[in-house]
C-alpha cells in the first residue's frame, strides 16, 4: 500500500493545537494520563505530547486484519515497488487503445473488459518484476551503506579534536560564511 493520505488515516489521532480542550481531556483519560480540571488547554497539550504515540494504528490495517490480511507499505516516493501500478497501467492502456468516442459512458463500458483482461499470469509477472526491483534496490542500499561514511564537522569552539569524527581541521578562512551554532 502506498502512503496516500486516505491510506494513512489513524484510528486514534493524537491531539493537535486545533483540538478542543474537552477532546484533549478525553484523550488523556483514555491513555491513563492524570490531569486536573484547573489545567489550561496548552498544559493539556503539553501532557499529550509526552505520551508515546510511536505505534500508530491505521484504519485500513485493522480492516485488512479482520479479513486475514496484512498491509505492507511501500516506501514514500517509490511507487515502482507496488505491482498494482503496473497492472493499473495495463488497464489504462487497454482502455486508451479501445476508447474511440472519448466519453465517460464508453470508458465505463470498457473498464470491466480491461479489468477482466488482467489474468493471473500478468499479475504474477508484475509481482516478479517488482521483486527484482526490490532486490536491486536492496543491493544498491547495502553498497551505499557500506561505502559511504558519515561526514561530521564540529564547528564549535567548545569541541575538541577527539569529537571531530572526520579528523579534518579547517582555518577560519575556509569556513567563511558559516556561523557557529553553539
mmCIF file of C-alpha atoms in Angstrom, residues 14-158:
data_model
loop_
_atom_site.group_PDB
_atom_site.id
_atom_site.type_symbol
_atom_site.label_atom_id
_atom_site.label_comp_id
_atom_site.label_asym_id
_atom_site.label_seq_id
_atom_site.Cartn_x
_atom_site.Cartn_y
_atom_site.Cartn_z
ATOM 1 C CA UNK A 14 -3.269 12.437 18.910
ATOM 2 C CA UNK A 15 -4.472 15.902 19.914
ATOM 3 C CA UNK A 16 -3.179 18.878 17.971
ATOM 4 C CA UNK A 17 -3.250 22.626 18.576
ATOM 5 C CA UNK A 18 -6.679 22.756 16.936
ATOM 6 C CA UNK A 19 -8.183 20.060 19.202
ATOM 7 C CA UNK A 20 -10.693 21.406 21.706
ATOM 8 C CA UNK A 21 -9.970 21.156 25.425
ATOM 9 C CA UNK A 22 -12.678 18.550 26.154
ATOM 10 C CA UNK A 23 -11.327 16.231 23.440
ATOM 11 C CA UNK A 24 -7.778 16.560 24.798
ATOM 12 C CA UNK A 25 -9.049 15.702 28.279
ATOM 13 C CA UNK A 26 -10.921 12.673 26.912
ATOM 14 C CA UNK A 27 -7.829 11.516 25.004
ATOM 15 C CA UNK A 28 -5.622 11.865 28.090
ATOM 16 C CA UNK A 29 -8.150 9.916 30.180
ATOM 17 C CA UNK A 30 -8.207 7.083 27.592
ATOM 18 C CA UNK A 31 -4.406 6.966 27.721
ATOM 19 C CA UNK A 32 -4.413 6.874 31.534
ATOM 20 C CA UNK A 33 -2.636 10.203 31.882
ATOM 21 C CA UNK A 34 -3.663 12.130 35.011
ATOM 22 C CA UNK A 35 -4.786 15.727 34.530
ATOM 23 C CA UNK A 36 -6.650 18.248 36.648
ATOM 24 C CA UNK A 37 -9.652 20.454 35.913
ATOM 25 C CA UNK A 38 -7.681 23.640 36.564
ATOM 26 C CA UNK A 39 -5.216 22.895 33.728
ATOM 27 C CA UNK A 40 -5.465 25.117 30.667
ATOM 28 C CA UNK A 41 -5.542 23.781 27.121
ATOM 29 C CA UNK A 42 -1.825 24.424 26.482
ATOM 30 C CA UNK A 43 -0.879 22.443 29.602
ATOM 31 C CA UNK A 44 -3.102 19.569 28.482
ATOM 32 C CA UNK A 45 -1.482 19.631 25.043
ATOM 33 C CA UNK A 46 1.942 19.537 26.664
ATOM 34 C CA UNK A 47 0.871 16.443 28.618
ATOM 35 C CA UNK A 48 -0.443 14.796 25.454
ATOM 36 C CA UNK A 49 2.860 15.348 23.675
ATOM 37 C CA UNK A 50 4.681 13.390 26.385
ATOM 38 C CA UNK A 51 2.592 10.286 25.660
ATOM 39 C CA UNK A 52 4.391 7.773 23.461
ATOM 40 C CA UNK A 53 2.403 7.605 20.214
ATOM 41 C CA UNK A 54 5.007 5.889 18.049
ATOM 42 C CA UNK A 55 2.800 2.888 17.312
ATOM 43 C CA UNK A 56 0.114 4.417 15.115
ATOM 44 C CA UNK A 57 -2.688 2.042 14.149
ATOM 45 C CA UNK A 58 -4.206 2.804 10.758
ATOM 46 C CA UNK A 59 -7.865 2.232 9.924
ATOM 47 C CA UNK A 60 -7.016 0.311 6.717
ATOM 48 C CA UNK A 61 -4.697 -2.033 8.666
ATOM 49 C CA UNK A 62 -7.471 -3.056 11.054
ATOM 50 C CA UNK A 63 -9.915 -3.520 8.172
ATOM 51 C CA UNK A 64 -7.445 -5.763 6.338
ATOM 52 C CA UNK A 65 -6.667 -7.711 9.537
ATOM 53 C CA UNK A 66 -10.359 -8.530 10.040
ATOM 54 C CA UNK A 67 -10.217 -10.283 6.666
ATOM 55 C CA UNK A 68 -6.953 -12.100 7.416
ATOM 56 C CA UNK A 69 -4.594 -9.815 5.501
ATOM 57 C CA UNK A 70 -1.526 -7.825 6.485
ATOM 58 C CA UNK A 71 -0.823 -4.445 4.912
ATOM 59 C CA UNK A 72 2.676 -3.859 3.562
ATOM 60 C CA UNK A 73 3.572 -0.236 2.974
ATOM 61 C CA UNK A 74 5.659 0.979 0.065
ATOM 62 C CA UNK A 75 8.425 3.443 0.999
ATOM 63 C CA UNK A 76 7.476 7.052 0.230
ATOM 64 C CA UNK A 77 8.072 8.104 -3.392
ATOM 65 C CA UNK A 78 8.715 4.524 -4.549
ATOM 66 C CA UNK A 79 5.552 3.538 -6.394
ATOM 67 C CA UNK A 80 7.683 1.269 -8.590
ATOM 68 C CA UNK A 81 7.631 -1.244 -5.712
ATOM 69 C CA UNK A 82 3.840 -1.577 -5.965
ATOM 70 C CA UNK A 83 2.665 -4.148 -8.552
ATOM 71 C CA UNK A 84 -0.785 -2.531 -8.753
ATOM 72 C CA UNK A 85 0.843 0.426 -10.517
ATOM 73 C CA UNK A 86 1.951 -1.873 -13.350
ATOM 74 C CA UNK A 87 -1.454 -3.550 -13.538
ATOM 75 C CA UNK A 88 -3.257 -0.210 -13.472
ATOM 76 C CA UNK A 89 -1.022 0.962 -16.324
ATOM 77 C CA UNK A 90 -2.089 -2.081 -18.361
ATOM 78 C CA UNK A 91 -5.767 -1.393 -17.626
ATOM 79 C CA UNK A 92 -5.416 2.243 -18.702
ATOM 80 C CA UNK A 93 -3.548 1.162 -21.845
ATOM 81 C CA UNK A 94 -6.333 -1.296 -22.716
ATOM 82 C CA UNK A 95 -8.952 1.444 -22.357
ATOM 83 C CA UNK A 96 -6.882 4.013 -24.275
ATOM 84 C CA UNK A 97 -6.401 1.627 -27.206
ATOM 85 C CA UNK A 98 -10.145 0.885 -27.497
ATOM 86 C CA UNK A 99 -11.686 4.219 -26.498
ATOM 87 C CA UNK A 100 -12.914 5.785 -29.741
ATOM 88 C CA UNK A 101 -15.721 8.025 -28.525
ATOM 89 C CA UNK A 102 -13.836 9.634 -25.637
ATOM 90 C CA UNK A 103 -16.938 9.679 -23.459
ATOM 91 C CA UNK A 104 -17.337 8.683 -19.839
ATOM 92 C CA UNK A 105 -20.009 6.158 -20.830
ATOM 93 C CA UNK A 106 -17.579 4.400 -23.159
ATOM 94 C CA UNK A 107 -14.848 4.324 -20.501
ATOM 95 C CA UNK A 108 -17.361 2.864 -18.025
ATOM 96 C CA UNK A 109 -18.194 0.167 -20.586
ATOM 97 C CA UNK A 110 -14.528 -0.614 -21.288
ATOM 98 C CA UNK A 111 -13.410 -0.740 -17.645
ATOM 99 C CA UNK A 112 -14.867 -4.195 -16.819
ATOM 100 C CA UNK A 113 -13.326 -5.576 -20.021
ATOM 101 C CA UNK A 114 -9.973 -4.032 -19.147
ATOM 102 C CA UNK A 115 -10.059 -5.462 -15.625
ATOM 103 C CA UNK A 116 -11.028 -8.895 -16.973
ATOM 104 C CA UNK A 117 -8.071 -8.740 -19.368
ATOM 105 C CA UNK A 118 -5.660 -8.792 -16.426
ATOM 106 C CA UNK A 119 -5.126 -12.502 -15.924
ATOM 107 C CA UNK A 120 -3.296 -14.273 -13.108
ATOM 108 C CA UNK A 121 -0.165 -14.652 -15.233
ATOM 109 C CA UNK A 122 0.054 -10.861 -15.761
ATOM 110 C CA UNK A 123 -0.274 -10.293 -12.016
ATOM 111 C CA UNK A 124 2.454 -12.853 -11.340
ATOM 112 C CA UNK A 125 4.726 -11.202 -13.903
ATOM 113 C CA UNK A 126 4.160 -7.788 -12.317
ATOM 114 C CA UNK A 127 4.911 -9.181 -8.857
ATOM 115 C CA UNK A 128 8.062 -10.916 -10.118
ATOM 116 C CA UNK A 129 9.208 -7.668 -11.755
ATOM 117 C CA UNK A 130 8.688 -5.750 -8.503
ATOM 118 C CA UNK A 131 10.610 -8.410 -6.563
ATOM 119 C CA UNK A 132 13.528 -7.951 -8.982
ATOM 120 C CA UNK A 133 13.384 -4.175 -8.476
ATOM 121 C CA UNK A 134 13.381 -4.684 -4.703
ATOM 122 C CA UNK A 135 16.429 -6.952 -4.901
ATOM 123 C CA UNK A 136 18.333 -4.374 -6.961
ATOM 124 C CA UNK A 137 17.310 -1.580 -4.573
ATOM 125 C CA UNK A 138 18.466 -3.572 -1.527
ATOM 126 C CA UNK A 139 21.763 -4.344 -3.246
ATOM 127 C CA UNK A 140 22.323 -0.645 -4.000
ATOM 128 C CA UNK A 141 21.314 0.345 -0.485
ATOM 129 C CA UNK A 142 23.813 -2.094 1.033
ATOM 130 C CA UNK A 143 26.591 -0.767 -1.213
ATOM 131 C CA UNK A 144 25.819 2.843 -0.321
ATOM 132 C CA UNK A 145 25.519 1.993 3.369
ATOM 133 C CA UNK A 146 28.849 0.165 3.445
ATOM 134 C CA UNK A 147 30.815 2.595 1.256
ATOM 135 C CA UNK A 148 29.728 5.999 2.500
ATOM 136 C CA UNK A 149 30.960 7.025 5.921
ATOM 137 C CA UNK A 150 29.194 9.715 7.900
ATOM 138 C CA UNK A 151 30.734 13.144 7.498
ATOM 139 C CA UNK A 152 30.583 15.236 10.664
ATOM 140 C CA UNK A 153 32.154 18.644 11.119
ATOM 141 C CA UNK A 154 32.305 20.189 14.568
ATOM 142 C CA UNK A 155 32.388 23.958 14.184
ATOM 143 C CA UNK A 156 32.035 24.980 17.828
ATOM 144 C CA UNK A 157 34.878 26.445 19.912
ATOM 145 C CA UNK A 158 33.971 24.056 22.717
#
